[in-house]
PDB file of C-alpha atoms in Angstrom:
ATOM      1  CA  UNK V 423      46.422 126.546 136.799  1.00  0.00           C
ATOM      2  CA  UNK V 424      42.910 125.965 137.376  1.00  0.00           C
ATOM      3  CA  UNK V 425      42.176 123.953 140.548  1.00  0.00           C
ATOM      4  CA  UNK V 426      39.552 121.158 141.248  1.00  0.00           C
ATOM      5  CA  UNK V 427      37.321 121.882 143.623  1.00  0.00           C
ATOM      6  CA  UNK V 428      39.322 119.073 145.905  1.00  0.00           C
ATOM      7  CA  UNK V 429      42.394 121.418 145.328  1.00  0.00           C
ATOM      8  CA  UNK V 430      40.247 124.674 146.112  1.00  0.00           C
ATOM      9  CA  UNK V 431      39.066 122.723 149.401  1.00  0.00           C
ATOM     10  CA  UNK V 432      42.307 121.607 150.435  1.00  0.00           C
ATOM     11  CA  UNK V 433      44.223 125.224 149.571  1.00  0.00           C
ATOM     12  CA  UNK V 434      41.188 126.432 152.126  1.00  0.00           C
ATOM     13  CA  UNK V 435      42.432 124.049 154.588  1.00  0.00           C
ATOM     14  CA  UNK V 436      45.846 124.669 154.704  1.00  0.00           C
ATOM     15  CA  UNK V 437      45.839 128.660 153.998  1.00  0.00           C
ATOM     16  CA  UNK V 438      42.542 129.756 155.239  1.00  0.00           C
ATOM     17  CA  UNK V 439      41.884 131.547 151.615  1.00  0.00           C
ATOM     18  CA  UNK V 440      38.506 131.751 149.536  1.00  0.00           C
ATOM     19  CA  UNK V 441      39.229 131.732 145.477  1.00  0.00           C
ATOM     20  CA  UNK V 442      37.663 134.771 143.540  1.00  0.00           C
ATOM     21  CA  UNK V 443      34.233 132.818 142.720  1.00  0.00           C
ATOM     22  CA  UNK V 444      33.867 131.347 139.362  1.00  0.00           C
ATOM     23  CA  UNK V 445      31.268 133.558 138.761  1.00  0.00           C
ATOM     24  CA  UNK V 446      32.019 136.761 140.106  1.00  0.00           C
ATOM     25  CA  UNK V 447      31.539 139.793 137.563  1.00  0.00           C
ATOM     26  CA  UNK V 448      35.225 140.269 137.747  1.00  0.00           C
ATOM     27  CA  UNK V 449      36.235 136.696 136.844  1.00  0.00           C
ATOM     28  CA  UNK V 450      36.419 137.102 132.590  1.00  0.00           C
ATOM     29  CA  UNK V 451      38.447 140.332 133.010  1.00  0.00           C
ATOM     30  CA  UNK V 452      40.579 138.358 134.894  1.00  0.00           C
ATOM     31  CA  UNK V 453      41.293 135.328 132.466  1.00  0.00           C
ATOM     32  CA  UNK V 454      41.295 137.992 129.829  1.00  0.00           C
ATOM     33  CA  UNK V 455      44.263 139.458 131.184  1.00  0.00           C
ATOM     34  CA  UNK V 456      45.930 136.460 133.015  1.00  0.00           C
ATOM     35  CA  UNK V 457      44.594 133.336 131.501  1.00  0.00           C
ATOM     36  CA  UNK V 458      42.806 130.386 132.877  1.00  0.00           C
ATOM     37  CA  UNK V 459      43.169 130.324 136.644  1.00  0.00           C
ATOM     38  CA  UNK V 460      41.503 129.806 139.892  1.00  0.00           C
ATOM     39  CA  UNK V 461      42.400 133.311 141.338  1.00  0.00           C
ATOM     40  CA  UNK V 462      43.180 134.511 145.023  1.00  0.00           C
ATOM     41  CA  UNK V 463      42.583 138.573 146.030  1.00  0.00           C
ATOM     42  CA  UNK V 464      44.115 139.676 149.238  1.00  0.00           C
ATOM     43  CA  UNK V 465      45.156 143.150 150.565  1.00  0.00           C
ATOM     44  CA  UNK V 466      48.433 142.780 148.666  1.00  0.00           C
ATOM     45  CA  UNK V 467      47.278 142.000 145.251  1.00  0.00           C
ATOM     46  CA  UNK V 468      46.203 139.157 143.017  1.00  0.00           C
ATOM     47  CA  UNK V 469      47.766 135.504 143.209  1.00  0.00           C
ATOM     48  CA  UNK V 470      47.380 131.972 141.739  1.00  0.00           C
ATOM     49  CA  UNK V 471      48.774 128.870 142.643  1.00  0.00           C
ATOM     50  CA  UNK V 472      51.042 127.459 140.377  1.00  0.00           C
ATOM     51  CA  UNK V 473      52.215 123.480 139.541  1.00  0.00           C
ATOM     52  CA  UNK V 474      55.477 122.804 142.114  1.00  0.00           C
ATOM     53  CA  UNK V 475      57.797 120.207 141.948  1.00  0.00           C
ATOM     54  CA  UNK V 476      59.343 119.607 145.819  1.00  0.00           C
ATOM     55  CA  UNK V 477      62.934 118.912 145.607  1.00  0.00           C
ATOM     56  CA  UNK V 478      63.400 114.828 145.576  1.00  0.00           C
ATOM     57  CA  UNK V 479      59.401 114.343 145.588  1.00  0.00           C
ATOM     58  CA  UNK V 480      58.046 111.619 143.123  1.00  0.00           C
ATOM     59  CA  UNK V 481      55.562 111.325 141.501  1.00  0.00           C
ATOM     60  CA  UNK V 482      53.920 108.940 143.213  1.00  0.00           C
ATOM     61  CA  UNK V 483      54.013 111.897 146.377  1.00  0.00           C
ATOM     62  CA  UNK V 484      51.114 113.700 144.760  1.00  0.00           C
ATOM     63  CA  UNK V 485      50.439 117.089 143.380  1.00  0.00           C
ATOM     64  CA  UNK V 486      51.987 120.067 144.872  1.00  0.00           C
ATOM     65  CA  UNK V 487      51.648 124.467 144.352  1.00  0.00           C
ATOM     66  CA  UNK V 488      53.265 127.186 145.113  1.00  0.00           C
ATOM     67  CA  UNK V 489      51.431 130.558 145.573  1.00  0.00           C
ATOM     68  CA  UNK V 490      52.292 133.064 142.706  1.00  0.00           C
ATOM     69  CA  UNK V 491      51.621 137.041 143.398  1.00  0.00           C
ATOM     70  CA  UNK V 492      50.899 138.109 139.924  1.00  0.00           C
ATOM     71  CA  UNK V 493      49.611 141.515 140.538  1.00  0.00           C
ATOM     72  CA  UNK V 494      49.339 144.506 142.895  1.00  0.00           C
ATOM     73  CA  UNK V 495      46.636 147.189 143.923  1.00  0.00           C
ATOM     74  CA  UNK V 496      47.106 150.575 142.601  1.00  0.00           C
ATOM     75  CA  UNK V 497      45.840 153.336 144.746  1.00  0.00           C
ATOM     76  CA  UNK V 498      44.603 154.131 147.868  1.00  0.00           C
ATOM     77  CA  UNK V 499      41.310 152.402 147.288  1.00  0.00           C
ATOM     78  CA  UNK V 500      42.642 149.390 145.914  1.00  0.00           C
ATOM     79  CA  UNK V 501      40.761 149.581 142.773  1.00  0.00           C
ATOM     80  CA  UNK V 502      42.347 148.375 140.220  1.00  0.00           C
ATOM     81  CA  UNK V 503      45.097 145.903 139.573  1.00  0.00           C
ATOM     82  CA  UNK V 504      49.008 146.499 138.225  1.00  0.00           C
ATOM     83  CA  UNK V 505      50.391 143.307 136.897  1.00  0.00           C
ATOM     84  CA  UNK V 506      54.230 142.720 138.095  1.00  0.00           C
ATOM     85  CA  UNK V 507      56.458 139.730 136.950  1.00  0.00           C
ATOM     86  CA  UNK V 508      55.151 136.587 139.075  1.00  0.00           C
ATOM     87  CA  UNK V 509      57.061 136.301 142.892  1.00  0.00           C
ATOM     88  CA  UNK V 510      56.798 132.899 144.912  1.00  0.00           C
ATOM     89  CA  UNK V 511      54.813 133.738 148.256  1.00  0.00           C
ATOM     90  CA  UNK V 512      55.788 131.164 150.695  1.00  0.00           C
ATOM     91  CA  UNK V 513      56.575 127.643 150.394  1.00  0.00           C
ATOM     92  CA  UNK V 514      55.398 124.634 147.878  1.00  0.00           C
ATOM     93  CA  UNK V 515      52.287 122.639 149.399  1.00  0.00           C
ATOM     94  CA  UNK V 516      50.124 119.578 148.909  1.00  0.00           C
ATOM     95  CA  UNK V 517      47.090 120.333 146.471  1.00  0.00           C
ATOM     96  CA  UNK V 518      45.712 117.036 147.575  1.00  0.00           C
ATOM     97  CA  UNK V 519      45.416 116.502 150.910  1.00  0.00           C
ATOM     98  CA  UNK V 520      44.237 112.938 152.030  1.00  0.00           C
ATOM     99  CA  UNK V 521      40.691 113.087 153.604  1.00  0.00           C
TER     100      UNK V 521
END
């Protein structure tokens, strides 16, 4: 999922998390080998924030993610990236946060 920039402000809000830039060097190998995504690099790997539905939410309630880790550093210099099969990290949050 690629976020808005309200979404990208609002993920910053809540998680205290910068998105790979847009146009960072890195970003087209990226979408190359993940797709179209706003991307998220920490010391544990690579993540993206996926659509969520909360259980008995509306939708009227507004839009909602979960964090995805989609890959994971190899090597002691955290280098390059292993892709894994996508794990939920934490719990499903607003992507629109009223101002």
């Amino acid at each position: 999922m690629k976020l808005t920039e309200k979404q990208i402000d609002s993920v910053r809000k809540q998680l205290s998390v910068e998105p790979v830039e847009g146009d960072h060097p890195v970003q087209q190998e990226l979408e190359t080998a993940f797709g179209e995504h706003t991307f998220y690099a920490d010391p544990n790997g690579l993540h993206i924030i996926e659509k969520a539905e909360p259980a008995g939410a509306g939708p009227d309630q507004g839009v909602f993610g979960i964090i995805m880790q989609i890959a994971i550093w190899e090597g002691e210099a955290q280098e390059s990236l292993q892709s894994i099969d996508p794990q939920q990290i934490g719990d499903i949050f607003p992507l629109e946060l009223e101002d």
